[in-house]
PDB file of C-alpha atoms in Angstrom:
ATOM      1  CA  MET A   1      -0.164  -0.293   0.194  1.00 44.00           C
ATOM      2  CA  MET A   2       1.200   4.063  -1.154  1.00 47.00           C
ATOM      3  CA  THR A   3       1.672   6.247   1.645  1.00 53.00           C
ATOM      4  CA  GLN A   4       0.371   9.492   0.605  1.00 61.00           C
ATOM      5  CA  GLU A   5       3.816  11.687   1.005  1.00 72.00           C
ATOM      6  CA  LYS A   6       3.715  14.673   3.350  1.00 89.00           C
ATOM      7  CA  LYS A   7       3.427  17.744   2.354  1.00 92.00           C
ATOM      8  CA  MET A   8       4.019  21.143   3.895  1.00 95.00           C
ATOM      9  CA  ALA A   9       4.376  24.826   3.306  1.00 95.00           C
ATOM     10  CA  ILE A  10       6.781  26.934   4.705  1.00 96.00           C
ATOM     11  CA  PHE A  11       6.192  30.843   4.179  1.00 96.00           C
ATOM     12  CA  VAL A  12       9.817  32.804   3.621  1.00 95.00           C
ATOM     13  CA  ILE A  13       9.396  36.938   5.095  1.00 95.00           C
ATOM     14  CA  SER A  14      12.322  39.301   4.245  1.00 92.00           C
ATOM     15  CA  ASP A  15      11.803  43.019   4.773  1.00 88.00           C
ATOM     16  CA  SER A  16      15.431  42.085   1.913  1.00 86.00           C
ATOM     17  CA  LEU A  17      15.102  39.960  -0.738  1.00 83.00           C
ATOM     18  CA  GLY A  18      15.202  36.962   1.543  1.00 86.00           C
ATOM     19  CA  GLU A  19      18.062  35.366   0.030  1.00 86.00           C
ATOM     20  CA  THR A  20      18.817  34.129   3.452  1.00 88.00           C
ATOM     21  CA  GLY A  21      15.967  33.208   4.457  1.00 91.00           C
ATOM     22  CA  ASN A  22      14.830  30.606   1.676  1.00 89.00           C
ATOM     23  CA  ASN A  23      18.562  29.887   1.868  1.00 90.00           C
ATOM     24  CA  LEU A  24      17.716  28.670   5.261  1.00 91.00           C
ATOM     25  CA  ALA A  25      14.955  26.856   5.252  1.00 92.00           C
ATOM     26  CA  GLU A  26      16.591  25.148   1.844  1.00 92.00           C
ATOM     27  CA  ALA A  27      19.639  24.308   3.959  1.00 91.00           C
ATOM     28  CA  ALA A  28      17.282  22.650   5.820  1.00 92.00           C
ATOM     29  CA  THR A  29      14.435  21.068   3.344  1.00 92.00           C
ATOM     30  CA  VAL A  30      16.784  18.938   1.751  1.00 91.00           C
ATOM     31  CA  GLN A  31      17.285  16.330   4.680  1.00 93.00           C
ATOM     32  CA  PHE A  32      13.596  15.877   4.364  1.00 94.00           C
ATOM     33  CA  PRO A  33      13.738  14.130   0.571  1.00 90.00           C
ATOM     34  CA  ASN A  34       9.859  12.530   1.289  1.00 92.00           C
ATOM     35  CA  VAL A  35       8.370  15.207   2.034  1.00 94.00           C
ATOM     36  CA  GLU A  36       6.504  17.747  -0.331  1.00 94.00           C
ATOM     37  CA  PHE A  37       7.767  21.333   0.783  1.00 95.00           C
ATOM     38  CA  GLU A  38       5.942  24.614  -1.014  1.00 94.00           C
ATOM     39  CA  TYR A  39       7.570  27.747  -0.653  1.00 94.00           C
ATOM     40  CA  HIS A  40       5.883  31.114  -0.265  1.00 94.00           C
ATOM     41  CA  ARG A  41       8.574  33.875  -0.438  1.00 92.00           C
ATOM     42  CA  PHE A  42       7.458  37.404   0.460  1.00 93.00           C
ATOM     43  CA  PRO A  43      10.643  39.540  -0.047  1.00 90.00           C
ATOM     44  CA  LEU A  44      10.522  44.019   0.857  1.00 89.00           C
ATOM     45  CA  ILE A  45       7.654  43.900   3.491  1.00 90.00           C
ATOM     46  CA  LYS A  46       8.455  47.013   5.392  1.00 89.00           C
ATOM     47  CA  THR A  47       5.150  47.525   6.855  1.00 90.00           C
ATOM     48  CA  THR A  48       3.403  45.772  10.035  1.00 90.00           C
ATOM     49  CA  SER A  49      -0.069  46.162   7.886  1.00 91.00           C
ATOM     50  CA  LEU A  50       1.269  43.475   5.122  1.00 92.00           C
ATOM     51  CA  LEU A  51       2.991  41.319   7.768  1.00 93.00           C
ATOM     52  CA  ALA A  52      -0.645  40.851   8.932  1.00 92.00           C
ATOM     53  CA  GLY A  53      -2.177  39.598   5.935  1.00 93.00           C
ATOM     54  CA  ILE A  54       1.495  37.439   5.140  1.00 94.00           C
ATOM     55  CA  LEU A  55       0.534  35.840   8.459  1.00 95.00           C
ATOM     56  CA  GLU A  56      -3.458  35.269   7.697  1.00 94.00           C
ATOM     57  CA  GLN A  57      -2.137  33.218   4.848  1.00 94.00           C
ATOM     58  CA  ALA A  58       0.166  31.000   6.889  1.00 95.00           C
ATOM     59  CA  LYS A  59      -2.233  30.649   9.551  1.00 95.00           C
ATOM     60  CA  ARG A  60      -4.923  29.019   6.827  1.00 95.00           C
ATOM     61  CA  ALA A  61      -1.642  26.467   5.244  1.00 94.00           C
ATOM     62  CA  ASP A  62      -0.093  25.337   8.421  1.00 96.00           C
ATOM     63  CA  ALA A  63       2.434  26.954   7.372  1.00 96.00           C
ATOM     64  CA  PHE A  64       6.750  27.373   8.938  1.00 97.00           C
ATOM     65  CA  VAL A  65       7.153  30.432   9.311  1.00 97.00           C
ATOM     66  CA  VAL A  66      11.116  31.726   8.360  1.00 96.00           C
ATOM     67  CA  HIS A  67      11.419  35.018   8.655  1.00 95.00           C
ATOM     68  CA  THR A  68      15.100  37.430   8.829  1.00 92.00           C
ATOM     69  CA  LEU A  69      13.179  40.944   9.666  1.00 92.00           C
ATOM     70  CA  VAL A  70      15.944  43.332  10.615  1.00 87.00           C
ATOM     71  CA  GLY A  71      13.255  46.530  10.856  1.00 77.00           C
ATOM     72  CA  GLU A  72      12.517  48.063  14.174  1.00 71.00           C
ATOM     73  CA  GLY A  73       9.159  45.708  15.482  1.00 88.00           C
ATOM     74  CA  LEU A  74       8.917  43.367  12.064  1.00 92.00           C
ATOM     75  CA  ALA A  75      10.405  40.786  13.918  1.00 92.00           C
ATOM     76  CA  ASP A  76       8.195  40.341  17.403  1.00 92.00           C
ATOM     77  CA  TYR A  77       5.606  41.479  15.104  1.00 94.00           C
ATOM     78  CA  VAL A  78       5.692  37.941  13.490  1.00 96.00           C
ATOM     79  CA  ASN A  79       6.736  36.343  16.369  1.00 95.00           C
ATOM     80  CA  ASN A  80       4.481  37.401  18.925  1.00 95.00           C
ATOM     81  CA  TYR A  81       1.819  36.817  15.600  1.00 96.00           C
ATOM     82  CA  CYS A  82       2.908  32.304  15.748  1.00 96.00           C
ATOM     83  CA  SER A  83       3.360  32.428  19.236  1.00 96.00           C
ATOM     84  CA  LYS A  84      -0.543  32.988  19.768  1.00 96.00           C
ATOM     85  CA  ASN A  85      -1.241  31.041  16.497  1.00 96.00           C
ATOM     86  CA  GLY A  86       0.317  28.041  16.521  1.00 96.00           C
ATOM     87  CA  LEU A  87       2.907  28.255  13.705  1.00 96.00           C
ATOM     88  CA  CYS A  88       5.930  26.802  13.734  1.00 96.00           C
ATOM     89  CA  VAL A  89       8.979  30.338  13.256  1.00 96.00           C
ATOM     90  CA  LEU A  90      12.753  30.399  13.073  1.00 95.00           C
ATOM     91  CA  ASP A  91      14.129  34.045  13.696  1.00 93.00           C
ATOM     92  CA  GLY A  92      17.366  34.137  10.911  1.00 89.00           C
ATOM     93  CA  MET A  93      18.479  37.310  12.567  1.00 87.00           C
ATOM     94  CA  SER A  94      17.147  38.753  16.258  1.00 87.00           C
ATOM     95  CA  LYS A  95      19.469  36.200  17.856  1.00 84.00           C
ATOM     96  CA  ILE A  96      22.197  36.954  16.176  1.00 87.00           C
ATOM     97  CA  ILE A  97      21.617  40.521  16.573  1.00 86.00           C
ATOM     98  CA  ASN A  98      20.763  40.517  19.939  1.00 86.00           C
ATOM     99  CA  THR A  99      23.972  39.115  21.236  1.00 89.00           C
ATOM    100  CA  ILE A 100      26.202  40.587  18.898  1.00 89.00           C
ATOM    101  CA  GLU A 101      24.947  43.523  20.982  1.00 87.00           C
ATOM    102  CA  GLU A 102      25.232  42.757  23.893  1.00 90.00           C
ATOM    103  CA  LYS A 103      28.925  40.956  23.828  1.00 90.00           C
ATOM    104  CA  THR A 104      29.851  43.650  21.966  1.00 93.00           C
ATOM    105  CA  GLY A 105      27.979  46.859  23.821  1.00 91.00           C
ATOM    106  CA  GLU A 106      27.730  48.714  19.701  1.00 89.00           C
ATOM    107  CA  ILE A 107      23.491  49.428  19.065  1.00 84.00           C
ATOM    108  CA  PRO A 108      22.397  48.238  15.359  1.00 79.00           C
ATOM    109  CA  LEU A 109      21.170  50.056  12.551  1.00 76.00           C
ATOM    110  CA  TYR A 110      18.449  48.189  11.901  1.00 73.00           C
ATOM    111  CA  GLN A 111      18.374  48.819   8.025  1.00 72.00           C
ATOM    112  CA  SER A 112      17.352  45.899   5.927  1.00 68.00           C
ATOM    113  CA  GLY A 113      19.526  44.888   2.837  1.00 65.00           C
ATOM    114  CA  ARG A 114      22.104  46.186   4.419  1.00 64.00           C
ATOM    115  CA  ASN A 115      24.379  43.157   2.781  1.00 62.00           C
ATOM    116  CA  HIS A 116      23.133  45.038  -1.039  1.00 57.00           C
ATOM    117  CA  LYS A 117      25.171  48.643  -0.149  1.00 56.00           C
ATOM    118  CA  LEU A 118      26.929  49.305  -2.949  1.00 56.00           C
ATOM    119  CA  ASN A 119      30.137  49.287  -1.349  1.00 65.00           C
ATOM    120  CA  LYS A 120      33.760  48.245  -2.047  1.00 74.00           C
ATOM    121  CA  ASN A 121      32.597  43.794  -2.054  1.00 77.00           C
ATOM    122  CA  TYR A 122      30.666  45.737  -4.571  1.00 74.00           C
ATOM    123  CA  PHE A 123      31.998  46.058  -6.696  1.00 83.00           C
ATOM    124  CA  ASN A 124      35.570  43.940  -6.328  1.00 88.00           C
ATOM    125  CA  ARG A 125      32.489  40.756  -7.090  1.00 86.00           C
ATOM    126  CA  ILE A 126      31.191  42.587  -9.549  1.00 87.00           C
ATOM    127  CA  GLU A 127      35.021  43.415 -11.022  1.00 93.00           C
ATOM    128  CA  ALA A 128      35.578  39.465 -10.866  1.00 93.00           C
ATOM    129  CA  LEU A 129      32.844  38.527 -12.981  1.00 92.00           C
ATOM    130  CA  GLU A 130      34.392  40.359 -15.137  1.00 93.00           C
ATOM    131  CA  PHE A 131      38.387  38.958 -15.268  1.00 95.00           C
ATOM    132  CA  ALA A 132      36.899  35.030 -14.949  1.00 94.00           C
ATOM    133  CA  VAL A 133      34.337  35.295 -18.396  1.00 91.00           C
ATOM    134  CA  THR A 134      37.811  37.676 -19.937  1.00 94.00           C
ATOM    135  CA  TYR A 135      40.255  34.641 -19.202  1.00 96.00           C
ATOM    136  CA  ASP A 136      37.201  32.128 -19.098  1.00 95.00           C
ATOM    137  CA  ASP A 137      38.402  28.933 -20.845  1.00 93.00           C
ATOM    138  CA  GLY A 138      42.207  30.358 -21.696  1.00 94.00           C
ATOM    139  CA  LYS A 139      41.271  32.361 -24.250  1.00 91.00           C
ATOM    140  CA  ASP A 140      43.803  34.593 -22.621  1.00 95.00           C
ATOM    141  CA  PRO A 141      46.582  33.407 -21.562  1.00 96.00           C
ATOM    142  CA  ALA A 142      47.749  36.555 -19.536  1.00 95.00           C
ATOM    143  CA  GLY A 143      44.604  36.241 -16.426  1.00 97.00           C
ATOM    144  CA  PHE A 144      46.945  33.244 -15.632  1.00 98.00           C
ATOM    145  CA  GLU A 145      50.071  35.114 -13.564  1.00 97.00           C
ATOM    146  CA  LYS A 146      46.783  37.513 -12.895  1.00 97.00           C
ATOM    147  CA  ALA A 147      44.663  35.152 -10.987  1.00 98.00           C
ATOM    148  CA  ASP A 148      44.427  34.631  -7.628  1.00 98.00           C
ATOM    149  CA  ILE A 149      43.474  31.022  -8.425  1.00 98.00           C
ATOM    150  CA  VAL A 150      43.571  29.372 -12.316  1.00 98.00           C
ATOM    151  CA  LEU A 151      41.734  25.687 -13.207  1.00 98.00           C
ATOM    152  CA  LEU A 152      42.689  23.354 -15.168  1.00 98.00           C
ATOM    153  CA  GLY A 153      40.732  20.698 -16.172  1.00 97.00           C
ATOM    154  CA  VAL A 154      38.993  18.772 -19.269  1.00 97.00           C
ATOM    155  CA  SER A 155      36.147  19.295 -21.067  1.00 94.00           C
ATOM    156  CA  ARG A 156      33.249  19.070 -18.720  1.00 92.00           C
ATOM    157  CA  THR A 157      34.984  19.445 -15.285  1.00 95.00           C
ATOM    158  CA  SER A 158      32.762  22.074 -14.551  1.00 93.00           C
ATOM    159  CA  LYS A 159      35.177  24.730 -14.801  1.00 95.00           C
ATOM    160  CA  THR A 160      33.493  27.737 -15.830  1.00 93.00           C
ATOM    161  CA  PRO A 161      30.854  27.195 -13.368  1.00 92.00           C
ATOM    162  CA  LEU A 162      33.263  26.575 -10.702  1.00 96.00           C
ATOM    163  CA  SER A 163      34.724  30.030 -12.306  1.00 95.00           C
ATOM    164  CA  LEU A 164      32.191  32.461 -11.534  1.00 93.00           C
ATOM    165  CA  TYR A 165      30.720  30.281  -7.856  1.00 93.00           C
ATOM    166  CA  LEU A 166      34.583  31.407  -7.348  1.00 96.00           C
ATOM    167  CA  ALA A 167      34.610  35.263  -8.354  1.00 94.00           C
ATOM    168  CA  ASN A 168      31.424  35.803  -6.327  1.00 90.00           C
ATOM    169  CA  LYS A 169      33.563  35.513  -4.046  1.00 92.00           C
ATOM    170  CA  ASN A 170      35.799  38.121  -5.649  1.00 93.00           C
ATOM    171  CA  TYR A 171      38.614  35.503  -6.543  1.00 96.00           C
ATOM    172  CA  ARG A 172      39.222  35.747  -9.816  1.00 97.00           C
ATOM    173  CA  VAL A 173      40.056  32.914 -12.079  1.00 97.00           C
ATOM    174  CA  ALA A 174      41.107  31.958 -14.668  1.00 98.00           C
ATOM    175  CA  ASN A 175      40.609  28.358 -16.941  1.00 97.00           C
ATOM    176  CA  LEU A 176      42.424  26.017 -19.033  1.00 97.00           C
ATOM    177  CA  PRO A 177      40.828  22.791 -20.489  1.00 96.00           C
ATOM    178  CA  LEU A 178      43.385  20.265 -20.994  1.00 97.00           C
ATOM    179  CA  VAL A 179      43.531  19.004 -24.584  1.00 94.00           C
ATOM    180  CA  PRO A 180      45.769  15.609 -25.147  1.00 92.00           C
ATOM    181  CA  LYS A 181      49.202  16.650 -27.210  1.00 86.00           C
ATOM    182  CA  ALA A 182      47.925  20.183 -27.005  1.00 88.00           C
ATOM    183  CA  GLY A 183      50.087  21.847 -24.922  1.00 87.00           C
ATOM    184  CA  ILE A 184      50.075  24.580 -22.751  1.00 94.00           C
ATOM    185  CA  PRO A 185      50.472  28.395 -22.260  1.00 96.00           C
ATOM    186  CA  ASP A 186      53.686  29.729 -20.732  1.00 96.00           C
ATOM    187  CA  GLU A 187      52.824  30.962 -18.034  1.00 97.00           C
ATOM    188  CA  ILE A 188      51.426  28.511 -16.137  1.00 97.00           C
ATOM    189  CA  TRP A 189      54.765  27.420 -15.101  1.00 97.00           C
ATOM    190  CA  LYS A 190      54.945  31.492 -13.925  1.00 97.00           C
ATOM    191  CA  VAL A 191      51.932  30.528 -11.862  1.00 97.00           C
ATOM    192  CA  ASP A 192      52.352  29.695  -7.798  1.00 97.00           C
ATOM    193  CA  PRO A 193      51.040  25.745  -7.976  1.00 97.00           C
ATOM    194  CA  LYS A 194      49.356  26.582  -5.230  1.00 97.00           C
ATOM    195  CA  LYS A 195      47.355  28.264  -6.942  1.00 98.00           C
ATOM    196  CA  ILE A 196      46.741  26.065  -9.166  1.00 98.00           C
ATOM    197  CA  PHE A 197      44.330  23.370  -9.029  1.00 98.00           C
ATOM    198  CA  GLY A 198      43.435  20.959 -11.899  1.00 98.00           C
ATOM    199  CA  LEU A 199      40.313  19.622 -12.522  1.00 98.00           C
ATOM    200  CA  THR A 200      39.267  15.222 -12.665  1.00 98.00           C
ATOM    201  CA  ASN A 201      36.780  12.914 -12.065  1.00 97.00           C
ATOM    202  CA  ASP A 202      35.613   9.168 -12.568  1.00 97.00           C
ATOM    203  CA  PRO A 203      35.345   7.757 -16.447  1.00 96.00           C
ATOM    204  CA  ASP A 204      31.968   6.239 -16.484  1.00 96.00           C
ATOM    205  CA  VAL A 205      31.197  10.284 -14.756  1.00 95.00           C
ATOM    206  CA  LEU A 206      32.737  11.954 -17.461  1.00 95.00           C
ATOM    207  CA  ASN A 207      31.186   9.541 -20.390  1.00 94.00           C
ATOM    208  CA  ASN A 208      27.368   9.593 -19.408  1.00 93.00           C
ATOM    209  CA  ILE A 209      28.185  13.747 -18.894  1.00 92.00           C
ATOM    210  CA  ARG A 210      29.706  14.465 -22.540  1.00 92.00           C
ATOM    211  CA  ARG A 211      26.733  12.227 -23.713  1.00 92.00           C
ATOM    212  CA  GLU A 212      24.190  13.365 -22.243  1.00 90.00           C
ATOM    213  CA  ARG A 213      25.922  17.125 -23.415  1.00 86.00           C
ATOM    214  CA  MET A 214      25.730  15.919 -27.392  1.00 89.00           C
ATOM    215  CA  ILE A 215      22.282  14.764 -26.595  1.00 90.00           C
ATOM    216  CA  THR A 216      20.722  17.795 -25.919  1.00 84.00           C
ATOM    217  CA  TYR A 217      22.437  19.632 -28.969  1.00 83.00           C
ATOM    218  CA  GLY A 218      19.815  16.891 -30.928  1.00 88.00           C
ATOM    219  CA  LEU A 219      23.513  15.294 -32.370  1.00 88.00           C
ATOM    220  CA  ASN A 220      24.251  11.270 -31.966  1.00 91.00           C
ATOM    221  CA  PRO A 221      26.088  10.594 -28.367  1.00 90.00           C
ATOM    222  CA  ASP A 222      28.577   7.897 -29.384  1.00 91.00           C
ATOM    223  CA  THR A 223      31.536  10.383 -31.154  1.00 90.00           C
ATOM    224  CA  ASN A 224      35.212  10.775 -30.256  1.00 91.00           C
ATOM    225  CA  TYR A 225      34.043  13.372 -27.505  1.00 92.00           C
ATOM    226  CA  SER A 226      32.203  10.829 -25.862  1.00 91.00           C
ATOM    227  CA  ASN A 227      34.617   8.060 -25.823  1.00 94.00           C
ATOM    228  CA  MET A 228      35.758   5.855 -23.075  1.00 95.00           C
ATOM    229  CA  LYS A 229      38.530   5.370 -24.145  1.00 96.00           C
ATOM    230  CA  ASN A 230      39.836   8.629 -25.389  1.00 95.00           C
ATOM    231  CA  ILE A 231      38.185   9.706 -21.926  1.00 96.00           C
ATOM    232  CA  GLU A 232      40.942   8.077 -19.980  1.00 97.00           C
ATOM    233  CA  ALA A 233      43.350   9.049 -22.061  1.00 96.00           C
ATOM    234  CA  GLU A 234      42.374  12.988 -21.227  1.00 97.00           C
ATOM    235  CA  LEU A 235      42.139  12.358 -18.148  1.00 97.00           C
ATOM    236  CA  SER A 236      45.501  10.625 -17.592  1.00 97.00           C
ATOM    237  CA  TYR A 237      47.330  13.287 -19.567  1.00 97.00           C
ATOM    238  CA  ALA A 238      45.730  15.819 -17.021  1.00 97.00           C
ATOM    239  CA  ASN A 239      46.702  13.222 -13.766  1.00 97.00           C
ATOM    240  CA  GLU A 240      50.251  13.993 -15.069  1.00 97.00           C
ATOM    241  CA  LEU A 241      50.555  17.403 -16.008  1.00 97.00           C
ATOM    242  CA  TYR A 242      49.162  17.767 -12.553  1.00 98.00           C
ATOM    243  CA  LYS A 243      52.534  15.964 -11.268  1.00 97.00           C
ATOM    244  CA  LYS A 244      54.362  17.802 -12.493  1.00 97.00           C
ATOM    245  CA  ILE A 245      52.197  21.188 -11.672  1.00 97.00           C
ATOM    246  CA  GLY A 246      52.810  19.704  -8.101  1.00 97.00           C
ATOM    247  CA  CYS A 247      48.839  21.505  -7.633  1.00 98.00           C
ATOM    248  CA  LEU A 248      46.341  20.464  -5.557  1.00 98.00           C
ATOM    249  CA  ILE A 249      43.568  17.602  -7.452  1.00 98.00           C
ATOM    250  CA  ILE A 250      40.438  17.621  -6.783  1.00 98.00           C
ATOM    251  CA  ASN A 251      38.484  15.091  -8.311  1.00 97.00           C
ATOM    252  CA  VAL A 252      34.404  16.477  -9.286  1.00 96.00           C
ATOM    253  CA  SER A 253      32.187  13.329  -9.859  1.00 94.00           C
ATOM    254  CA  ASN A 254      30.473  13.518  -6.412  1.00 90.00           C
ATOM    255  CA  LYS A 255      31.174  17.068  -5.004  1.00 92.00           C
ATOM    256  CA  SER A 256      28.664  19.837  -5.610  1.00 91.00           C
ATOM    257  CA  ILE A 257      30.090  23.623  -7.117  1.00 92.00           C
ATOM    258  CA  GLU A 258      29.796  24.547  -3.606  1.00 92.00           C
ATOM    259  CA  GLU A 259      32.142  21.885  -2.331  1.00 95.00           C
ATOM    260  CA  THR A 260      34.519  22.001  -4.714  1.00 96.00           C
ATOM    261  CA  ALA A 261      34.594  26.082  -3.889  1.00 95.00           C
ATOM    262  CA  THR A 262      34.722  25.161  -0.668  1.00 95.00           C
ATOM    263  CA  LEU A 263      38.036  22.566  -0.861  1.00 96.00           C
ATOM    264  CA  ILE A 264      39.238  25.390  -3.111  1.00 97.00           C
ATOM    265  CA  ILE A 265      39.675  28.532  -0.710  1.00 96.00           C
ATOM    266  CA  GLU A 266      40.341  26.058   2.843  1.00 96.00           C
ATOM    267  CA  SER A 267      43.732  25.168   0.792  1.00 96.00           C
ATOM    268  CA  LEU A 268      45.310  28.675  -0.602  1.00 96.00           C
ATOM    269  CA  PRO A 269      48.032  29.783   0.386  1.00 91.00           C
ATOM    270  CA  GLN A 270      47.205  32.560   4.007  1.00 81.00           C
TER     271      GLN A 270
END
């Protein structure tokens, strides 16, 4: 007999964009694959009148309320409402802000969206993203010596998405696709090996990725590009090169972009 799938409504409320609250909720809900979660996002909520209507909806849906409200009085309003009406609530900001206030003696600004202001960090991130695009796929070898991070890897080892993810964390990244017998630019040998990361993959995984790629393009999946012997030769070439360079080798087959990026950041020279 089939069991009915459990369902749960989650209301994410913020007086900014709501990314923090949504990330918190998603980080927790992935631990419950047998539950169907229905997300309702309410960004830029800055008045109690708007909150009142949203919370009435939450009450009717018996929702779990997640909020990251920092505007004065808004967090208390939601917390009190949920307490009185038996709704589960996660206040993602108040306790952290209050703890920092107690430890430092500083009075918080209570300004929403502070982390989205156009500050130096924002412009550094834009510069890093432009750098990643300019020096993607080895388009200009001059980028390798300028980069904070250099990624090497055969085709379909997540070099470009990883470059953009790291750029969003303000790292200037250049990457180079590796092709046997094609050689590599002289500039690579001038880079500190601790800044270079060799990406590899399991042959079977890479074969599946490449076949799916060809199918997506409406092409025959059985080509030299997806041929298992060719893939094994490419990976062997790459691994030998990584050993010569003396860089860290990362197998991305069972890692998310976030996991690989964290490993790279933690391995960078201080």
